[in-house]
Coordinates of C-alpha atoms and ligand atoms in Angstrom, one line a residue:
Chain A
X1 CA -3.9 -70.4 -16.9
X2 CA -1.2 -72.8 -15.7
X3 CA 1.8 -71.0 -14.3
X4 CA 5.1 -72.7 -13.6
X5 CA 7.5 -71.1 -11.0
X6 CA 10.9 -72.8 -10.7
X7 CA 12.4 -72.2 -7.2
X8 CA 16.0 -73.0 -6.2
X9 CA 17.2 -73.8 -2.7
X10 CA 20.1 -71.4 -2.0
X11 CA 22.0 -70.1 1.0
X12 CA 20.4 -67.2 2.9
X13 CA 21.7 -64.0 1.3
X14 CA 22.6 -62.8 4.9
X15 CA 24.8 -65.7 5.6
X16 CA 28.6 -65.6 5.5
X17 CA 30.0 -67.7 2.6
X18 CA 33.4 -69.4 3.1
X19 CA 35.3 -71.5 0.6
X20 CA 36.4 -74.9 1.8
X21 CA 40.1 -75.2 2.4
X22 CA 40.4 -77.9 -0.3
X23 CA 38.7 -75.6 -2.8
X24 CA 36.0 -78.1 -3.7
X25 CA 33.1 -75.9 -2.8
X26 CA 31.7 -73.7 0.0
X27 CA 31.3 -74.6 3.6
X28 CA 27.7 -75.7 4.1
X29 CA 27.7 -76.6 7.8
X30 CA 25.3 -74.4 9.7
X31 CA 24.1 -72.5 6.6
X32 CA 20.6 -71.4 6.6
X33 CA 18.8 -72.1 3.3
X34 CA 16.0 -70.2 1.6
X35 CA 14.1 -69.9 -1.7
X36 CA 16.2 -67.9 -4.1
X37 CA 15.0 -64.4 -3.4
X38 CA 14.2 -63.7 -7.1
X39 CA 12.2 -66.9 -7.2
X40 CA 10.2 -65.8 -4.2
X41 CA 9.3 -62.7 -6.2
X42 CA 8.2 -64.9 -9.1
X43 CA 6.0 -67.0 -6.8
X44 CA 4.4 -63.8 -5.4
X45 CA 3.8 -62.6 -9.0
X46 CA 2.2 -65.9 -9.9
X47 CA -0.1 -65.7 -6.9
X48 CA -1.1 -62.1 -7.7
X49 CA -2.0 -63.1 -11.3
X50 CA -4.1 -65.9 -9.9
X51 CA -5.8 -63.6 -7.4
X52 CA -6.5 -60.9 -10.0
X53 CA -7.2 -62.7 -13.2
X54 CA -9.1 -65.7 -12.1
X55 CA -8.7 -69.4 -12.7
X56 CA -5.0 -70.2 -12.6
X57 CA -2.8 -72.9 -11.1
X58 CA 0.6 -72.0 -9.7
X59 CA 2.9 -75.0 -9.9
X60 CA 6.4 -74.9 -8.3
X61 CA 9.4 -77.0 -9.4
X62 CA 12.7 -77.3 -7.8
X63 CA 15.7 -79.4 -9.0
X64 CA 18.0 -80.6 -6.3
X65 CA 18.3 -82.8 -3.3
X66 CA 15.5 -84.0 -1.0
X67 CA 16.3 -81.0 1.2
X68 CA 14.8 -78.7 -1.4
X69 CA 11.3 -80.0 -0.3
X70 CA 11.7 -77.5 2.6
X71 CA 11.7 -74.6 0.2
X72 CA 8.9 -76.0 -1.9
X73 CA 6.8 -76.3 1.3
X74 CA 7.5 -72.7 2.0
X75 CA 6.3 -71.8 -1.5
X76 CA 3.2 -73.9 -1.0
X77 CA 2.6 -72.1 2.3
X78 CA 2.8 -68.8 0.5
X79 CA -0.1 -70.0 -1.6
X80 CA 1.2 -72.0 -4.6
X81 CA -1.1 -75.0 -5.5
X82 CA 1.3 -77.9 -5.9
X83 CA 5.0 -78.7 -6.3
X84 CA 7.4 -81.0 -8.2
X85 CA 10.8 -81.9 -6.8
X86 CA 13.2 -83.2 -9.5
X87 CA 15.7 -85.2 -7.5
X88 CA 19.3 -84.7 -8.5
X89 CA 22.3 -85.1 -6.3
X90 CA 24.7 -83.8 -8.9
X91 CA 25.3 -80.1 -9.4
X92 CA 23.9 -79.2 -12.8
X93 CA 24.4 -76.1 -14.9
X94 CA 21.8 -73.6 -16.2
X95 CA 21.4 -75.3 -19.5
X96 CA 20.6 -78.6 -17.9
X97 CA 18.2 -76.8 -15.6
X98 CA 16.5 -75.3 -18.7
X99 CA 16.3 -78.7 -20.3
X100 CA 14.6 -80.2 -17.3
X101 CA 12.2 -77.3 -17.0
X102 CA 11.4 -77.5 -20.7
X103 CA 10.4 -81.1 -20.2
X104 CA 8.1 -80.2 -17.3
X105 CA 6.6 -77.3 -19.3
X106 CA 5.6 -79.8 -22.0
X107 CA 4.2 -82.5 -19.8
X108 CA 2.3 -80.0 -17.6
X109 CA 1.1 -77.9 -20.5
X110 CA 2.3 -74.7 -18.9
X111 CA 1.3 -71.4 -20.5
X112 CA 3.5 -69.0 -18.5
X113 CA 6.8 -69.5 -16.7
X114 CA 7.7 -66.9 -14.1
X115 CA 11.2 -67.3 -12.6
X116 CA 14.1 -65.5 -11.0
X117 CA 16.6 -63.6 -13.2
X118 CA 19.4 -65.1 -11.2
X119 CA 20.1 -67.7 -8.6
X120 CA 22.2 -65.9 -6.0
X121 CA 24.6 -68.9 -5.4
X122 CA 26.2 -69.4 -8.8
X123 CA 25.1 -65.9 -10.0
X124 CA 24.6 -67.2 -13.6
X125 CA 21.5 -65.4 -14.8
X126 CA 20.9 -67.9 -17.6
X127 CA 18.2 -70.5 -17.1
X128 CA 15.2 -68.4 -18.0
X129 CA 16.6 -67.2 -21.3
X130 CA 17.7 -70.7 -22.1
X131 CA 14.3 -72.2 -21.3
X132 CA 12.6 -69.6 -23.6
X133 CA 14.8 -70.6 -26.5
X134 CA 14.4 -74.3 -26.0
X135 CA 10.6 -73.9 -26.0
X136 CA 10.7 -71.4 -28.9
X137 CA 8.9 -68.9 -26.7
X138 CA 9.5 -65.2 -26.3
X139 CA 11.3 -63.9 -23.2
X140 CA 11.2 -60.8 -21.0
X141 CA 14.0 -60.8 -18.5
X142 CA 14.5 -58.4 -15.5
X143 CA 10.8 -57.6 -15.2
X144 CA 9.7 -54.8 -13.0
X145 CA 6.0 -54.8 -14.2
X146 CA 3.8 -57.4 -15.9
X147 CA 0.4 -56.8 -17.5
X148 CA -1.4 -59.8 -18.9
X149 CA -4.3 -59.6 -21.4
X150 CA -5.5 -61.1 -24.6
X151 CA -3.0 -63.8 -25.0
X152 CA -0.2 -61.3 -24.6
X153 CA 2.0 -59.9 -21.9
X154 CA 3.3 -56.4 -21.6
X155 CA 6.4 -56.3 -19.6
X156 CA 8.5 -53.5 -18.3
X157 CA 12.2 -54.4 -18.0
X158 CA 15.1 -53.0 -16.0
X159 CA 17.8 -52.4 -18.6
X160 CA 20.9 -50.2 -18.9
X161 CA 19.9 -46.5 -19.0
X162 CA 16.2 -46.8 -18.3
X163 CA 13.1 -49.0 -18.6
X164 CA 12.1 -50.9 -21.7
X165 CA 8.7 -52.2 -22.5
X166 CA 8.1 -55.3 -24.6
X167 CA 4.9 -56.9 -25.9
X168 CA 5.1 -60.7 -26.0
X169 CA 2.8 -63.3 -27.4
X170 CA 2.0 -65.9 -24.7
X171 CA 3.2 -68.5 -23.9
X172 CA 6.3 -66.8 -22.6
X173 CA 9.1 -66.9 -20.0
X174 CA 9.4 -63.9 -17.8
X175 CA 12.2 -63.4 -15.3
X176 CA 11.9 -61.2 -12.2
X177 CA 13.9 -58.3 -11.0
X178 CA 13.9 -56.9 -7.5
X179 CA 11.3 -54.2 -8.0
X180 CA 8.5 -56.4 -9.4
X181 CA 6.8 -56.9 -6.0
X182 CA 7.4 -57.5 -2.4
X183 CA 6.8 -61.2 -1.6
X184 CA 4.3 -62.1 1.2
X185 CA 5.2 -64.2 4.1
X186 CA 3.6 -67.6 4.6
X187 CA 0.7 -67.2 7.1
X188 CA 0.1 -69.8 9.8
X189 CA -3.1 -71.1 8.0
X190 CA -1.0 -71.1 4.9
X191 CA 1.6 -73.3 6.5
X192 CA -1.1 -75.7 7.8
X193 CA -2.7 -76.0 4.3
X194 CA 0.7 -76.5 2.7
X195 CA 1.2 -79.8 4.5
X196 CA -1.7 -81.3 2.6
X197 CA -0.8 -80.0 -0.8
X198 CA 0.8 -82.3 -3.4
X199 CA 4.6 -82.4 -3.5
X200 CA 5.6 -84.9 -6.2
X201 CA 9.1 -86.3 -6.3
X202 CA 10.6 -87.3 -9.7
X203 CA 14.1 -88.7 -10.1
X204 CA 15.9 -86.6 -12.8
X205 CA 16.8 -89.8 -14.7
X206 CA 13.1 -90.5 -15.3
X207 CA 12.7 -87.4 -17.3
X208 CA 14.8 -88.6 -20.2
X209 CA 16.7 -85.3 -20.7
X210 CA 20.4 -84.8 -21.2
X211 CA 21.3 -83.1 -17.9
X212 CA 25.0 -83.6 -18.1
X213 CA 26.5 -80.1 -17.2
X214 CA 28.8 -78.5 -19.8
X215 CA 29.9 -75.9 -17.4
X216 CA 32.2 -77.5 -14.8
X217 CA 33.6 -75.8 -11.7
X218 CA 37.0 -77.2 -11.2
X219 CA 37.9 -75.4 -7.9
X220 CA 37.3 -72.3 -5.9
X221 CA 39.4 -69.9 -3.9
X222 CA 38.4 -67.1 -1.6
X223 CA 38.7 -63.6 -3.3
X224 CA 41.9 -61.5 -2.7
X225 CA 41.4 -59.6 0.5
X226 CA 41.3 -55.9 0.2
X227 CA 43.8 -54.1 2.4
X228 CA 41.9 -52.1 5.0
X229 CA 42.6 -48.3 4.9
X230 CA 42.2 -45.8 7.7
X231 CA 39.7 -43.4 9.2
X232 CA 40.2 -39.7 8.6
X233 CA 39.4 -37.1 11.2
X234 CA 37.5 -34.7 9.1
X235 CA 36.6 -33.5 5.6
X236 CA 39.8 -31.5 5.2
X237 CA 42.0 -34.5 5.9
X238 CA 39.9 -36.5 3.5
X239 CA 40.4 -34.1 0.7
X240 CA 44.1 -33.7 1.4
X241 CA 44.6 -37.4 1.4
X242 CA 42.7 -37.9 -1.9
X243 CA 44.7 -35.1 -3.4
X244 CA 48.2 -35.7 -2.1
X245 CA 48.3 -39.3 -1.1
X246 CA 46.0 -41.3 -3.4
X247 CA 46.3 -38.6 -6.1
X248 CA 42.8 -39.4 -7.5
X249 CA 41.5 -35.8 -7.5
Chain B
X1 CA 41.5 -74.1 -30.7
X2 CA 39.0 -72.3 -33.0
X3 CA 38.1 -68.7 -33.5
X4 CA 36.5 -66.2 -31.2
X5 CA 33.5 -64.0 -32.1
X6 CA 32.7 -60.8 -30.1
X7 CA 29.1 -59.6 -30.2
X8 CA 29.5 -55.8 -30.4
X9 CA 26.7 -54.0 -28.8
X10 CA 26.1 -50.5 -30.1
X11 CA 23.8 -47.7 -29.1
X12 CA 22.9 -44.7 -31.3
X13 CA 25.7 -45.4 -33.7
X14 CA 28.3 -45.6 -31.0
X15 CA 30.1 -48.2 -29.0
X16 CA 29.9 -47.9 -25.2
X17 CA 33.0 -48.7 -23.2
X18 CA 31.5 -52.1 -22.3
X19 CA 31.7 -53.1 -26.0
X20 CA 35.4 -52.2 -26.3
X21 CA 36.0 -54.2 -23.1
X22 CA 34.4 -57.2 -24.8
X23 CA 36.7 -56.7 -27.8
X24 CA 39.7 -56.7 -25.5
X25 CA 38.5 -59.8 -23.7
X26 CA 37.8 -61.6 -27.0
X27 CA 41.3 -60.7 -28.3
X28 CA 42.8 -61.9 -25.1
X29 CA 40.9 -65.2 -25.2
X30 CA 41.9 -65.7 -28.9
X31 CA 45.6 -65.0 -28.1
X32 CA 45.7 -67.3 -25.2
X33 CA 44.1 -70.2 -27.1
X34 CA 45.7 -69.6 -30.5
X35 CA 42.6 -68.6 -32.6
X36 CA 41.6 -65.4 -34.4
X37 CA 39.3 -62.8 -33.0
X38 CA 36.4 -61.5 -35.1
X39 CA 33.5 -59.3 -34.2
X40 CA 29.9 -58.9 -35.3
X41 CA 27.5 -56.0 -35.4
X42 CA 23.8 -56.6 -35.9
X43 CA 21.2 -53.9 -36.6
X44 CA 19.7 -51.7 -39.3
X45 CA 22.1 -49.5 -41.3
X46 CA 25.2 -50.7 -39.5
X47 CA 27.8 -49.8 -42.1
X48 CA 29.3 -46.9 -40.2
X49 CA 29.5 -48.8 -36.9
X50 CA 31.0 -51.8 -38.6
X51 CA 33.7 -49.6 -40.1
X52 CA 34.4 -48.0 -36.7
X53 CA 34.7 -51.4 -35.1
X54 CA 37.1 -52.5 -37.7
X55 CA 39.7 -50.2 -36.2
X56 CA 40.0 -52.1 -32.9
X57 CA 42.4 -54.9 -33.7
X58 CA 40.0 -57.7 -34.7
X59 CA 40.6 -59.8 -37.8
X60 CA 37.2 -59.5 -39.4
X61 CA 34.1 -57.5 -38.7
X62 CA 30.9 -59.2 -39.8
X63 CA 28.0 -56.9 -40.4
X64 CA 24.4 -58.1 -40.5
X65 CA 21.8 -55.6 -41.7
X66 CA 18.1 -56.5 -41.3
X67 CA 15.0 -54.5 -40.6
X68 CA 14.0 -57.1 -37.9
X69 CA 17.2 -56.1 -36.1
X70 CA 16.5 -52.4 -35.7
X71 CA 15.7 -52.7 -32.0
X72 CA 17.5 -55.2 -29.9
X73 CA 15.1 -58.1 -29.0
X74 CA 16.3 -61.4 -27.8
X75 CA 14.6 -63.8 -30.2
X76 CA 15.6 -62.0 -33.5
X77 CA 19.1 -61.3 -32.3
X78 CA 19.6 -64.9 -31.2
X79 CA 18.5 -66.2 -34.6
X80 CA 20.9 -63.9 -36.4
X81 CA 23.8 -64.4 -34.1
X82 CA 23.5 -68.2 -34.2
X83 CA 23.6 -68.1 -38.0
X84 CA 26.8 -66.2 -37.9
X85 CA 28.3 -68.6 -35.4
X86 CA 27.4 -71.5 -37.6
X87 CA 28.4 -70.0 -40.9
X88 CA 31.8 -69.0 -39.5
X89 CA 32.5 -72.1 -37.4
X90 CA 33.1 -70.1 -34.3
X91 CA 34.4 -71.8 -31.1
X92 CA 33.8 -69.1 -28.5
X93 CA 31.3 -66.3 -28.4
X94 CA 32.1 -63.3 -26.1
X95 CA 30.1 -60.3 -25.0
X96 CA 30.1 -58.1 -21.9
X97 CA 27.4 -58.8 -19.3
X98 CA 25.4 -55.6 -19.9
X99 CA 21.6 -55.8 -19.8
X100 CA 21.7 -56.9 -23.5
X101 CA 24.6 -59.3 -23.0
X102 CA 22.8 -61.0 -20.1
X103 CA 19.6 -61.2 -22.0
X104 CA 21.0 -62.5 -25.3
X105 CA 23.9 -64.8 -24.6
X106 CA 22.1 -67.5 -22.6
X107 CA 19.4 -67.7 -25.3
X108 CA 22.1 -68.1 -27.9
X109 CA 23.9 -70.8 -25.9
X110 CA 20.6 -72.8 -25.7
X111 CA 20.1 -72.4 -29.4
X112 CA 23.6 -73.7 -30.1
X113 CA 23.5 -76.4 -27.4
X114 CA 26.5 -74.7 -25.9
X115 CA 27.8 -74.5 -22.3
X116 CA 27.9 -71.0 -20.9
X117 CA 29.8 -69.1 -18.2
X118 CA 28.7 -65.7 -17.0
X119 CA 30.8 -62.8 -15.8
X120 CA 34.2 -64.3 -16.7
X121 CA 37.1 -62.3 -15.3
X122 CA 40.1 -64.1 -16.8
X123 CA 41.1 -66.5 -19.6
X124 CA 43.9 -69.1 -19.1
X125 CA 46.0 -70.8 -21.7
X126 CA 44.7 -74.2 -20.9
X127 CA 41.2 -73.1 -21.8
X128 CA 40.0 -72.7 -18.2
X129 CA 38.5 -69.4 -17.1
X130 CA 37.8 -67.6 -13.8
X131 CA 34.5 -66.2 -12.6
X132 CA 33.1 -65.0 -9.3
X133 CA 30.3 -66.9 -7.5
X134 CA 28.3 -66.3 -4.3
X135 CA 28.4 -62.5 -4.6
X136 CA 32.2 -62.6 -5.1
X137 CA 32.8 -64.6 -2.0
X138 CA 34.3 -67.4 -4.1
X139 CA 36.4 -67.1 -7.3
X140 CA 35.9 -70.3 -9.4
X141 CA 38.1 -71.8 -12.0
X142 CA 35.7 -73.2 -14.6
X143 CA 35.8 -75.2 -17.8
X144 CA 33.2 -75.3 -20.6
X145 CA 33.0 -78.6 -22.4
X146 CA 32.3 -78.9 -26.1
X147 CA 32.2 -76.4 -28.9
X148 CA 30.9 -73.8 -29.4
X149 CA 31.1 -72.1 -26.0
X150 CA 29.5 -68.9 -24.9
X151 CA 31.0 -66.5 -22.3
X152 CA 29.9 -63.2 -20.9
X153 CA 32.7 -61.1 -19.5
X154 CA 32.7 -58.8 -16.5
X155 CA 33.0 -55.2 -17.8
X156 CA 35.5 -54.2 -15.0
X157 CA 37.9 -57.1 -15.6
X158 CA 39.4 -56.1 -18.9
X159 CA 40.7 -52.7 -20.2
X160 CA 38.9 -51.3 -23.2
X161 CA 40.5 -52.2 -26.6
X162 CA 42.6 -49.5 -28.2
X163 CA 42.6 -48.5 -31.8
X164 CA 44.8 -50.8 -33.9
X165 CA 44.8 -51.8 -37.6
X166 CA 41.8 -51.8 -39.9
X167 CA 40.0 -55.1 -40.3
X168 CA 38.1 -56.1 -43.3
X169 CA 34.3 -55.7 -43.0
X170 CA 32.3 -58.6 -44.4
X171 CA 28.5 -58.2 -44.9
X172 CA 26.5 -61.3 -44.1
X173 CA 22.9 -61.9 -44.7
X174 CA 20.9 -64.2 -42.5
X175 CA 17.5 -65.7 -42.9
X176 CA 15.3 -65.0 -39.9
X177 CA 12.5 -67.5 -39.4
X178 CA 9.5 -65.2 -38.8
X179 CA 7.8 -67.9 -36.8
X180 CA 10.5 -67.5 -34.1
X181 CA 10.0 -63.8 -33.8
X182 CA 7.3 -63.3 -31.1
X183 CA 8.5 -60.2 -29.4
X184 CA 7.5 -56.6 -30.1
X185 CA 9.6 -53.7 -28.9
X186 CA 7.2 -51.1 -27.5
X187 CA 9.3 -48.4 -26.1
X188 CA 12.4 -47.3 -24.1
X189 CA 12.0 -44.9 -21.3
X190 CA 15.4 -43.4 -21.0
X191 CA 16.6 -42.1 -17.6
X192 CA 17.5 -38.5 -18.3
X193 CA 20.8 -37.5 -16.8
X194 CA 23.7 -35.2 -17.5
X195 CA 26.0 -37.4 -15.4
X196 CA 28.5 -39.7 -17.0
X197 CA 27.5 -43.4 -17.5
X198 CA 27.9 -45.4 -14.3
X199 CA 29.9 -48.2 -15.9
X200 CA 32.3 -45.7 -17.7
X201 CA 33.0 -43.0 -15.1
X202 CA 36.4 -42.5 -13.5
X203 CA 34.6 -41.4 -10.3
X204 CA 31.4 -42.8 -8.9
X205 CA 29.5 -41.3 -5.9
X206 CA 26.8 -43.6 -4.5
X207 CA 24.1 -42.9 -2.0
X208 CA 22.2 -45.3 0.3
X209 CA 19.3 -45.4 2.6
X210 CA 21.1 -42.9 4.8
X211 CA 20.1 -40.2 2.3
X212 CA 16.5 -40.6 3.5
X213 CA 14.8 -39.4 0.3
X214 CA 15.1 -38.7 -3.4
X215 CA 15.2 -34.9 -2.8
X216 CA 18.3 -35.3 -0.7
X217 CA 20.1 -37.1 -3.6
X218 CA 19.5 -33.9 -5.5
X219 CA 20.4 -31.5 -2.8
X220 CA 23.4 -33.3 -1.3
X221 CA 24.8 -35.8 -3.8
X222 CA 24.2 -34.1 -7.1
X223 CA 26.5 -31.1 -6.3
X224 CA 29.2 -33.5 -5.1
X225 CA 28.9 -35.5 -8.3
X226 CA 29.0 -32.2 -10.2
X227 CA 32.3 -31.0 -8.7
X228 CA 33.9 -34.4 -9.1
X229 CA 32.5 -35.0 -12.6
X230 CA 31.2 -38.2 -11.2
X231 CA 28.5 -40.7 -12.1
X232 CA 25.8 -41.3 -9.5
X233 CA 25.2 -44.8 -8.1
X234 CA 23.0 -46.1 -5.3
X235 CA 22.4 -49.1 -3.0
X236 CA 19.5 -51.4 -3.5
X237 CA 17.8 -49.9 -0.5
X238 CA 17.9 -46.4 -2.1
X239 CA 16.5 -47.8 -5.4
X240 CA 13.8 -49.9 -3.7
X241 CA 12.6 -46.8 -1.8
X242 CA 12.3 -45.0 -5.1
X243 CA 15.0 -42.3 -4.3
X244 CA 16.7 -42.8 -7.7
X245 CA 16.1 -44.8 -10.9
X246 CA 16.6 -48.6 -10.9
X247 CA 19.6 -48.6 -13.2
X248 CA 21.7 -46.8 -10.7
X249 CA 21.9 -49.9 -8.4
X250 CA 25.4 -51.0 -7.8
X251 CA 26.0 -54.6 -6.6
X252 CA 25.6 -58.3 -7.0
X253 CA 22.3 -58.0 -8.8
X254 CA 22.9 -54.5 -10.2
X255 CA 25.8 -53.0 -12.0
X256 CA 29.4 -53.8 -11.2
X257 CA 31.8 -50.9 -11.3
X258 CA 35.5 -50.4 -10.6
X259 CA 36.2 -46.7 -11.0
X260 CA 39.4 -44.9 -9.9
X261 CA 37.5 -43.4 -7.0
X262 CA 34.3 -44.7 -5.4
X263 CA 32.5 -42.6 -2.7
X264 CA 29.9 -44.5 -0.7
X265 CA 27.6 -42.1 1.2
X266 CA 25.1 -43.4 3.8
X267 CA 25.6 -47.0 2.6
X268 CA 26.2 -49.8 5.2
X269 CA 28.2 -52.0 3.0
X270 CA 26.2 -55.2 2.7
X271 CA 28.0 -58.1 0.9
X272 CA 25.6 -57.6 -2.1
X273 CA 26.7 -54.0 -2.4
X274 CA 30.4 -54.7 -1.9
X275 CA 30.1 -57.3 -4.8
X276 CA 29.5 -54.4 -7.2
X277 CA 32.3 -52.0 -6.1
X278 CA 35.1 -53.6 -4.1
X279 CA 37.4 -53.7 -7.0
X280 CA 37.4 -49.9 -7.2
X281 CA 40.9 -48.4 -7.0
X282 CA 40.3 -46.0 -4.1
X283 CA 37.2 -46.3 -1.9
X284 CA 35.9 -43.6 0.4
X285 CA 33.1 -44.2 2.9
X286 CA 31.0 -41.6 4.7
X287 CA 28.8 -43.1 7.4
X288 CA 27.7 -42.0 10.8
X289 CA 28.1 -45.5 12.2
X290 CA 31.8 -46.2 12.8
X291 CA 31.1 -50.0 12.8
X292 CA 29.5 -50.1 9.4
X293 CA 31.0 -52.9 7.2
X294 CA 31.6 -50.5 4.4
X295 CA 34.7 -49.2 6.4
X296 CA 36.3 -52.7 6.1
X297 CA 36.9 -52.0 2.4
X298 CA 37.3 -48.3 2.5
X299 CA 40.8 -46.7 2.0
X300 CA 39.5 -43.6 3.7
X301 CA 36.7 -43.7 6.1
X302 CA 34.9 -40.6 7.5
X303 CA 32.6 -41.2 10.5
X304 CA 30.2 -38.3 10.2
X305 CA 26.7 -37.2 9.6
X306 CA 26.5 -37.1 5.8
X307 CA 24.2 -34.0 5.9
X308 CA 27.0 -32.1 7.4
X309 CA 30.0 -33.8 5.8
X310 CA 28.8 -33.9 2.2
X311 CA 28.2 -30.1 1.8
X312 CA 31.6 -29.5 3.5
X313 CA 33.3 -31.9 1.1
X314 CA 31.7 -30.3 -1.9
X315 CA 32.9 -26.9 -0.8
X316 CA 36.5 -28.1 -0.1
X317 CA 36.6 -29.7 -3.5
X318 CA 35.4 -26.6 -5.2
X319 CA 38.2 -24.6 -3.4
X320 CA 40.7 -27.2 -4.5
X321 CA 39.6 -27.0 -8.1
X322 CA 39.8 -23.2 -8.2
X323 CA 43.5 -23.3 -7.2
Ligands
LIG1 C1 18.7 -61.0 -3.6 C2 19.3 -59.8 -3.1 C3 20.0 -59.0 -3.9 C4 20.6 -57.8 -3.5 N1 21.3 -57.0 -4.4 C5 21.9 -55.9 -4.0 C6 22.6 -55.1 -4.9 O1 22.9 -55.4 -6.1 N2 23.1 -53.9 -4.4 C7 22.9 -53.4 -3.2 O2 23.4 -52.3 -2.8 N3 22.2 -54.2 -2.3 C8 21.7 -55.4 -2.7 N4 20.9 -56.1 -1.8 C9 20.5 -55.5 -0.5 C10 21.6 -55.5 0.6 O3 21.5 -56.7 1.2 C11 21.4 -54.3 1.6 O4 20.1 -54.5 2.1 C12 21.5 -53.0 0.9 O5 22.7 -52.9 0.2 C13 21.4 -51.9 2.0 O6 21.4 -50.6 1.5 P1 22.0 -49.4 2.3 O7 23.4 -49.6 2.7 O8 21.7 -48.1 1.6 O9 21.0 -49.4 3.6 P2 21.3 -49.7 5.1 O10 21.9 -51.0 5.3 O11 20.0 -49.4 5.8 O12 22.4 -48.7 5.5 C14 22.2 -47.3 5.6 C15 23.5 -46.7 6.2 O13 23.4 -45.3 6.3 C16 24.0 -44.8 7.4 N5 23.4 -43.5 7.8 C17 22.1 -43.3 8.1 N6 21.9 -41.9 8.3 C18 23.1 -41.4 8.1 C19 23.6 -40.0 8.2 N7 22.8 -39.0 8.5 N8 24.9 -39.8 7.9 C20 25.7 -40.8 7.6 N9 25.4 -42.1 7.5 C21 24.0 -42.4 7.8 C22 23.7 -45.9 8.5 O14 24.6 -45.9 9.5 C23 23.7 -47.2 7.6 O15 25.0 -47.7 7.7 C24 20.4 -57.3 -2.2 C25 19.7 -58.1 -1.3 C26 19.2 -59.4 -1.7 C27 18.4 -60.2 -0.7
LIG2 N1 18.1 -76.2 -9.3 C1 17.1 -75.3 -9.7 N2 15.8 -75.6 -9.4 C2 14.8 -74.8 -9.8 N3 14.9 -73.7 -10.4 C3 16.2 -73.3 -10.8 C4 17.3 -74.1 -10.4 N4 18.4 -73.5 -10.9 C5 18.0 -72.4 -11.5 N5 16.6 -72.3 -11.4 C6 15.8 -71.2 -11.9 O1 16.5 -70.4 -12.9 C7 16.7 -69.1 -12.5 C8 18.0 -68.5 -13.0 O2 19.0 -69.3 -12.5 P1 20.6 -69.2 -12.9 O3 20.6 -69.3 -14.4 O4 21.2 -70.4 -12.2 O5 21.0 -67.9 -12.4 C9 16.5 -69.1 -11.0 O6 16.1 -67.9 -10.4 C10 15.4 -70.2 -10.8 O7 14.2 -69.7 -11.1

């Protein structure tokens, strides 16, 4: 089975994000960059499927600047087989991402796409669902468990009020939630091997897809700051304050 | 500017608050841009819910009844909703970013070739909108080009629509292409709880890793929730450790809440958690580490061992209630 795992380069979730004074974006100096955490979970799942269910190839793809090759190398070091970097200097929206991915799915004859539910920079939570529609494939988003067999996938999903199980005909797009697995770290031998694995670069223009974004970010501002409150001495003071001052109980 | 269509999610014949929020958001968007706001219900035997929805100030309620729509699944719902959008020449589709909204709207957008914005918190008269990015560390002004457009709205950013008028209900039939329906609903394992729904509660009490295990959620947090009539929430760490069910996670990648009172117990206050609760009206934090970042957003902070403070708090509140 050929599995495609899209992986986006995003700021480390532990870093402090500041908006540029001119509102044109975020300050990127000194930021640490990582594979989008949900995509890391998707890579791990792809590797587990390969280890468990036999012959499979895990292909990574990232759309972005040359710098994203760093994240692809990390994914290869985790154990993915090869990687494609679609070079694009422009910021693109999730629909354009999905169009690019759809093209790659076709040319690579992919049978399963595993991807993050959400890129933690723009927080859109869109590309997987869009890709499924463009391909005419079923989708299972927010997966916390995946069982493959017989050309079908049984997927447990994290939804409001509980867990839902869907049965999908493959090929399909599955997006990961936090509880699906705990991604492995790249081992030293893994890092050595990754250097020799294929990482192919393709300019986005060569794919012949319409990647013009329809969602445009015009400007950004920092969020309104919440006024800090105070510390209370004990439980009694807390209850009195909530009752008499805040009047919420 | 053209018309707005609200996708009205319903559960067990009722509308959760999140649906009424989407109606309010749709009405606001329509008012700002000068169009009319309609709503649509999809499902099996939807007459009653369609009539109910008609009382919330929309111009028309479209009702689509089909066996294939009995359980929500993305492919069938996308096909049906896209047809309504096309038949009615809709310019903007709106729903709240619930689990269903998040699953459905992007698929719909792709089907329509539409641009989409998630978690919109405000509509402006010039057609621009606002939405948070980077776990709420940036508030972006955005624009969607072309028509139609698709928008999910943040459930905490708009008040629920109030009863107003009685719209006309129009039944629509759609033809669903069976070759596009490849998903089978198997089952729904509902989290059993007597507590209010997290996204609807006036008070939320959330626990974190500081609770140490699931049993302590029962012994310490449950009685506090009980006396406050509060919903229970949790940090990712508490959910990952299996202390509580997944759908209690509050934060950037879980649920966003903004209750009148939010009580964070044994939660450090990572940016991802703050993203899901910092718009609460009053925030209380109980943590034994006086330097924990949660205190930077708390109106009232109590530096204490939760295993001592929470039972005391529960007792004091009981006393207060009995007066
Ligand atoms: C991609 C991604 C998405 C994420 N999404 C979310 C999300 O949506 N929501 C979310 O919450 N997190 C999210 N996180 C995780 C987040 O970064 C933090 O790891 C998490 O919120 C920490 O949970 P916590 O505060 O319970 O645990 P900790 O950070 O371990 O804090 C425990 C706190 O309990 C206190 N404590 C311990 N014992 C006691 C005691 N006896 N009495 C009083 N206080 C005590 C400690 O002082 C400490 O402050 C995400 C992370 C990533 C990478
Ligand atoms: N530039 C990108 N390169 C590779 N994958 C991406 C990119 N943008 C989004 N994705 C994938 O789409 C998922 C959802 O992204 P989003 O819709 O932006 O929240 C991510 O978890 C990735 O798997």
